[in-house]
PDB file of C-alpha atoms in Angstrom:
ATOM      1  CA  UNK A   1      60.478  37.048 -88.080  1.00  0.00           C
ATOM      2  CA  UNK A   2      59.808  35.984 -84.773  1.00  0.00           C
ATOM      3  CA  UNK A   3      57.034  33.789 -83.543  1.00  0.00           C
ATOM      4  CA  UNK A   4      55.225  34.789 -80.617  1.00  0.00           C
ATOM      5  CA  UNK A   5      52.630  32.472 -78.929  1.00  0.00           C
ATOM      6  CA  UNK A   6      49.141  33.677 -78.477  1.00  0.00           C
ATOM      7  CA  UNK A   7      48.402  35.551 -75.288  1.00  0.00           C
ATOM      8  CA  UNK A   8      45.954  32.748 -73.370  1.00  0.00           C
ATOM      9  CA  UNK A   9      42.565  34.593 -72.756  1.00  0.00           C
ATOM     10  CA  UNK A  10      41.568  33.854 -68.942  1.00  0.00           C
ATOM     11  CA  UNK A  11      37.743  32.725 -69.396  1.00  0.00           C
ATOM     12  CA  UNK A  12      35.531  33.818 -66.699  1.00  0.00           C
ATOM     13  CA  UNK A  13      33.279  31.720 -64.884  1.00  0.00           C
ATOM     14  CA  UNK A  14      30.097  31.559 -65.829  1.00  0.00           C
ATOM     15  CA  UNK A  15      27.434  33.555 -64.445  1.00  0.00           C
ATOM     16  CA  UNK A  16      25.483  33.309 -61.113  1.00  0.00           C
ATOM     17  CA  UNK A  17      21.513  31.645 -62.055  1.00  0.00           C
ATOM     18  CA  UNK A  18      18.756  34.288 -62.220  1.00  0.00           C
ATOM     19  CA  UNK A  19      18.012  32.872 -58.848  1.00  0.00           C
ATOM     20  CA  UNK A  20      21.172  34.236 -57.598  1.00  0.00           C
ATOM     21  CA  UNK A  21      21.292  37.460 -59.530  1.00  0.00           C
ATOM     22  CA  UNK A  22      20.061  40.827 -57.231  1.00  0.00           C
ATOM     23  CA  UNK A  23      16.975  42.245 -57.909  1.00  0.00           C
ATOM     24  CA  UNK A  24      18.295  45.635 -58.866  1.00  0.00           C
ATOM     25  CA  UNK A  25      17.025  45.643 -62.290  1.00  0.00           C
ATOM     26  CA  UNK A  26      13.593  45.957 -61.116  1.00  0.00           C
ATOM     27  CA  UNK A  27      14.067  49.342 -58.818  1.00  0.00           C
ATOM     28  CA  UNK A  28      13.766  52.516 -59.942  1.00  0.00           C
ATOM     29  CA  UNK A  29      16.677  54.618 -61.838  1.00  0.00           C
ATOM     30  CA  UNK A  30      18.334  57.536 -59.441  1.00  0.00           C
ATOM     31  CA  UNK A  31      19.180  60.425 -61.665  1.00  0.00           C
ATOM     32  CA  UNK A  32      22.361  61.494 -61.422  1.00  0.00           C
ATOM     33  CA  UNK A  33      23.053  64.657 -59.182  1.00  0.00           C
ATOM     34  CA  UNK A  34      23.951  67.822 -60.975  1.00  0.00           C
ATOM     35  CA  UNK A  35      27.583  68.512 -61.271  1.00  0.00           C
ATOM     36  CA  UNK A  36      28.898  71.756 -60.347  1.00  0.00           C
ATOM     37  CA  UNK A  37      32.239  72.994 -61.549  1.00  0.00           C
ATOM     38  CA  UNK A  38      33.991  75.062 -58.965  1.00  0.00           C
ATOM     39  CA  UNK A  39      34.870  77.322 -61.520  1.00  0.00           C
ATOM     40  CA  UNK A  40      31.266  78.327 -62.356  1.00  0.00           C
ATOM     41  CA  UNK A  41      30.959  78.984 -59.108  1.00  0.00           C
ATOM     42  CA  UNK A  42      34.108  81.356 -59.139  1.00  0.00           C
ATOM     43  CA  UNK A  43      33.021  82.688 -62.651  1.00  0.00           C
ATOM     44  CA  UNK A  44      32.640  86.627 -62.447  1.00  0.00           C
ATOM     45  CA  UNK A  45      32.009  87.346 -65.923  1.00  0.00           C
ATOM     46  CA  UNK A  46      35.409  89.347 -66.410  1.00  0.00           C
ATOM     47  CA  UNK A  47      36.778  88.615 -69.270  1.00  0.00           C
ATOM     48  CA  UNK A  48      39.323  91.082 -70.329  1.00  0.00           C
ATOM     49  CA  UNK A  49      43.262  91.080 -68.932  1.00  0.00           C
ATOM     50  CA  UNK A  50      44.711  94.285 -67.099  1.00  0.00           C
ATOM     51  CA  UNK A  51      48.301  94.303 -66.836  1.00  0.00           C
ATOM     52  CA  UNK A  52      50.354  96.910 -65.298  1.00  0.00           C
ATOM     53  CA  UNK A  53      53.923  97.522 -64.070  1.00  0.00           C
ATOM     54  CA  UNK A  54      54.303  98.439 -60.273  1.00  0.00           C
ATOM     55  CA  UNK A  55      57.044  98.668 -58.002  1.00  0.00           C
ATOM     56  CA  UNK A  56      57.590  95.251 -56.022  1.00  0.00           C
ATOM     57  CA  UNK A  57      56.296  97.253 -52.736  1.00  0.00           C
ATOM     58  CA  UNK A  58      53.528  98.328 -53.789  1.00  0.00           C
ATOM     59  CA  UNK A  59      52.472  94.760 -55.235  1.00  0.00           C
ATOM     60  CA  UNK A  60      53.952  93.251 -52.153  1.00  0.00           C
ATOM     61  CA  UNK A  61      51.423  96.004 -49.695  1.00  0.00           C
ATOM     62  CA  UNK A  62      48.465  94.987 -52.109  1.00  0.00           C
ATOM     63  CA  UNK A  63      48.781  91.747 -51.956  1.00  0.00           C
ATOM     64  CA  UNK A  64      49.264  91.935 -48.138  1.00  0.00           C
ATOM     65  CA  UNK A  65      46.319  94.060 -48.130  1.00  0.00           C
ATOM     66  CA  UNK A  66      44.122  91.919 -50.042  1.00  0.00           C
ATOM     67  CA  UNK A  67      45.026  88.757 -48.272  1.00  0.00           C
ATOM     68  CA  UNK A  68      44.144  90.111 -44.648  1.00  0.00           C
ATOM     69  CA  UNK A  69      40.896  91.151 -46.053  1.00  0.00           C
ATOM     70  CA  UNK A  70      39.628  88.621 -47.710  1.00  0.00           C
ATOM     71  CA  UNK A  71      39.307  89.990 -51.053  1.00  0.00           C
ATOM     72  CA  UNK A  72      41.194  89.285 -54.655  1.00  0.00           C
ATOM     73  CA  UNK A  73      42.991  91.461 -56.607  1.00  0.00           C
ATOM     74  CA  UNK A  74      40.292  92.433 -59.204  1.00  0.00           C
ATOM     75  CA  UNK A  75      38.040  93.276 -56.960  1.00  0.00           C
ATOM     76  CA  UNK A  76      40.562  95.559 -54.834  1.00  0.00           C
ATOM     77  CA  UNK A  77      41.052  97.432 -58.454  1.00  0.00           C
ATOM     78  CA  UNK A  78      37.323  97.809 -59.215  1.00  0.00           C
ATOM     79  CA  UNK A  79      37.000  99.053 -55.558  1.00  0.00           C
ATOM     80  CA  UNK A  80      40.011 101.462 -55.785  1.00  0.00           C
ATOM     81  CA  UNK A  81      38.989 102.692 -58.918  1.00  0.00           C
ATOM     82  CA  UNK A  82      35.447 103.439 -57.835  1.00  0.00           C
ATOM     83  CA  UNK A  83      36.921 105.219 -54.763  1.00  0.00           C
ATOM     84  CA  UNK A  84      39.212 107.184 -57.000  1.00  0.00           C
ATOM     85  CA  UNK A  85      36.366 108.201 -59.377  1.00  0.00           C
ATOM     86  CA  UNK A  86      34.144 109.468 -56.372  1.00  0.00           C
ATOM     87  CA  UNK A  87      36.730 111.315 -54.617  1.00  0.00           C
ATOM     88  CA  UNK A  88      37.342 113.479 -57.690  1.00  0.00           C
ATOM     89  CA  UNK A  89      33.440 113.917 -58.552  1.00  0.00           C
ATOM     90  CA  UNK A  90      33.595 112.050 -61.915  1.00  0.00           C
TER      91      UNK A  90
END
């Protein structure tokens, strides 16, 4: 078996006099500030997965669509279904 030497520990200097030392000890605490995920801040409360086959044009015009306005793909769906349900009186 091999015999390795010890690894030398690097001391560190001693430390600065209390005369020295910053007074920081004595000021108040700051709490810290709230974190904020950016996904609670995207969080919709939709929870269940829609999947559907379409034709690549189609997906490729919604996508298009959705993009130039501003708005994501759920929400195009919920909107399209809405306008769907209210054109046919249901």
């Amino acid at each position: 078996m091999a015999n390795f030497p010890k690894p030398s520990r690097n001391k560190l200097p001693p430390p600065p006099p209390p005369t020295e030392a910053t007074d920081n000890l004595s000021q108040p605490e700051h709490a810290p500030g709230t974190f904020v995920d950016g996904r609670t801040l995207r969080a919709t409360g939709r929870t269940t997965q829609f999947t559907t086959r379409i034709t690549e044009e189609l997906q490729r015009d919604i996508k298009v669509w959705t993009a130039q306005n501003g708005m994501k793909l759920n929400d195009f769906v919920e909107r399209a279904f809405q306008a769907l349900k209210k054109e046919m009186g249901n």
